[in-house]
Coordinates of C-alpha atoms in Angstrom, one line a residue:
R18 CA 37.5 -45.3 59.6
P19 CA 35.1 -48.1 58.5
W20 CA 35.4 -51.4 60.1
H21 CA 36.3 -53.4 56.9
T22 CA 39.3 -51.1 56.1
H23 CA 40.6 -51.8 59.7
A24 CA 39.8 -55.5 59.2
E25 CA 41.6 -55.7 55.8
T26 CA 44.6 -53.9 57.1
Y27 CA 45.2 -55.7 60.4
S28 CA 43.6 -59.1 60.3
T29 CA 43.0 -62.0 58.2
A30 CA 39.5 -60.8 57.3
G31 CA 41.0 -59.1 54.2
L32 CA 42.3 -62.4 53.1
I33 CA 39.3 -64.2 53.7
R34 CA 37.2 -61.6 51.7
N35 CA 39.7 -61.8 48.9
L36 CA 39.5 -65.6 48.8
Q37 CA 35.9 -65.5 48.6
A38 CA 35.9 -62.8 45.8
N39 CA 38.4 -64.8 43.7
G40 CA 37.3 -68.4 44.6
A41 CA 34.8 -68.6 41.8
S42 CA 37.5 -67.7 39.2
F43 CA 40.0 -70.2 40.7
F44 CA 37.2 -72.9 40.7
F45 CA 36.5 -72.3 37.1
I46 CA 40.1 -72.5 36.1
C47 CA 40.2 -75.7 37.8
I48 CA 37.2 -76.8 35.8
Y49 CA 38.6 -75.8 32.5
L50 CA 41.8 -77.7 33.3
H51 CA 39.7 -80.7 34.1
I52 CA 38.0 -80.4 30.8
G53 CA 41.4 -80.0 28.9
R54 CA 42.6 -83.2 30.6
G55 CA 39.5 -84.9 29.5
L56 CA 40.0 -83.7 25.9
Y57 CA 43.7 -84.7 25.9
Y58 CA 42.8 -88.3 27.2
G59 CA 39.9 -88.9 25.0
S60 CA 37.3 -88.9 27.7
Y61 CA 34.7 -87.4 25.4
L62 CA 34.3 -90.9 23.9
Y63 CA 32.4 -91.9 27.0
K64 CA 29.2 -90.2 25.9
E65 CA 27.2 -90.5 29.2
T66 CA 30.0 -89.4 31.3
W67 CA 30.9 -86.5 29.0
N68 CA 27.2 -85.3 28.7
T69 CA 27.0 -85.4 32.5
G70 CA 29.9 -83.2 32.8
V71 CA 28.6 -80.7 30.3
V72 CA 25.3 -80.5 32.2
L73 CA 27.4 -79.9 35.5
L74 CA 29.4 -77.2 33.7
L75 CA 26.2 -75.3 32.4
T76 CA 24.7 -75.5 35.9
L77 CA 27.8 -74.1 37.5
M78 CA 28.0 -71.4 34.9
A79 CA 24.3 -70.6 35.6
T80 CA 25.0 -70.6 39.4
A81 CA 27.9 -68.3 39.1
F82 CA 25.9 -66.0 36.9
V83 CA 23.2 -65.6 39.5
G84 CA 25.7 -65.0 42.1
Y85 CA 27.2 -62.3 40.0
V86 CA 23.9 -60.7 39.5
L87 CA 22.6 -60.8 43.1
P88 CA 24.6 -57.8 44.5
W89 CA 22.6 -55.6 41.9
G90 CA 25.3 -52.9 41.3
Q91 CA 25.9 -51.5 38.0
M92 CA 28.1 -54.3 36.7
S93 CA 25.4 -56.8 37.9
F94 CA 22.7 -54.8 36.1
W95 CA 24.7 -54.8 32.8
G96 CA 25.8 -58.4 33.2
A97 CA 22.1 -59.5 33.7
T98 CA 21.1 -57.3 30.6
V99 CA 23.8 -58.7 28.4
I100 CA 23.4 -62.5 29.3
T101 CA 19.6 -62.5 29.2
N102 CA 19.6 -60.7 25.9
L103 CA 21.4 -63.8 24.5
F104 CA 18.2 -65.5 24.7
S105 CA 17.0 -63.3 21.9
A106 CA 18.9 -65.3 19.5
V107 CA 16.7 -68.2 19.9
P108 CA 14.5 -68.3 16.7
Y109 CA 10.7 -67.5 17.0
I110 CA 10.6 -67.4 20.8
G111 CA 13.8 -65.5 21.7
Q112 CA 12.2 -62.1 22.5
T113 CA 9.3 -63.9 24.5
L114 CA 12.2 -65.8 26.6
V115 CA 13.9 -62.5 27.2
E116 CA 10.7 -60.8 28.4
W117 CA 9.9 -63.8 30.6
A118 CA 13.4 -63.6 32.2
W119 CA 13.1 -60.0 32.8
G120 CA 9.7 -60.0 34.2
G121 CA 8.7 -57.2 32.0
F122 CA 10.3 -55.1 29.2
S123 CA 13.6 -54.3 30.8
V124 CA 15.8 -55.4 33.5
D125 CA 14.3 -54.4 36.7
N126 CA 13.2 -55.4 40.3
P127 CA 11.1 -58.3 38.8
T128 CA 14.2 -59.6 37.3
L129 CA 16.1 -59.5 40.5
T130 CA 13.2 -61.2 42.3
R131 CA 13.4 -64.0 39.7
F132 CA 17.2 -64.4 40.2
F133 CA 16.7 -64.6 43.9
T134 CA 14.1 -67.5 43.7
L135 CA 16.7 -69.5 41.6

């Protein structure tokens, strides 16, 4: 029997692994609730504070994406392919941005290296 099967069955290691796996989703639920509260109370009227929050949200989303890609399984590969292909929607320079993010003409080892450096 693999050790992790035993650990998930007989100790709190399974709980810890599940908390870590679901922690990012719970974190983003809290963030979206916070944004909803800000919209409800009109916090968007304070432009500098609101813009800082938007920048933080985008940074957190980028961090979560990189964390999703780093295990480099099939879901990570296709997630990287889909999300980086969104850059191709930028007029004039979109395809260049995609190839730069990929480090070539397709998602491959240079792409993973670039995400590791972030």
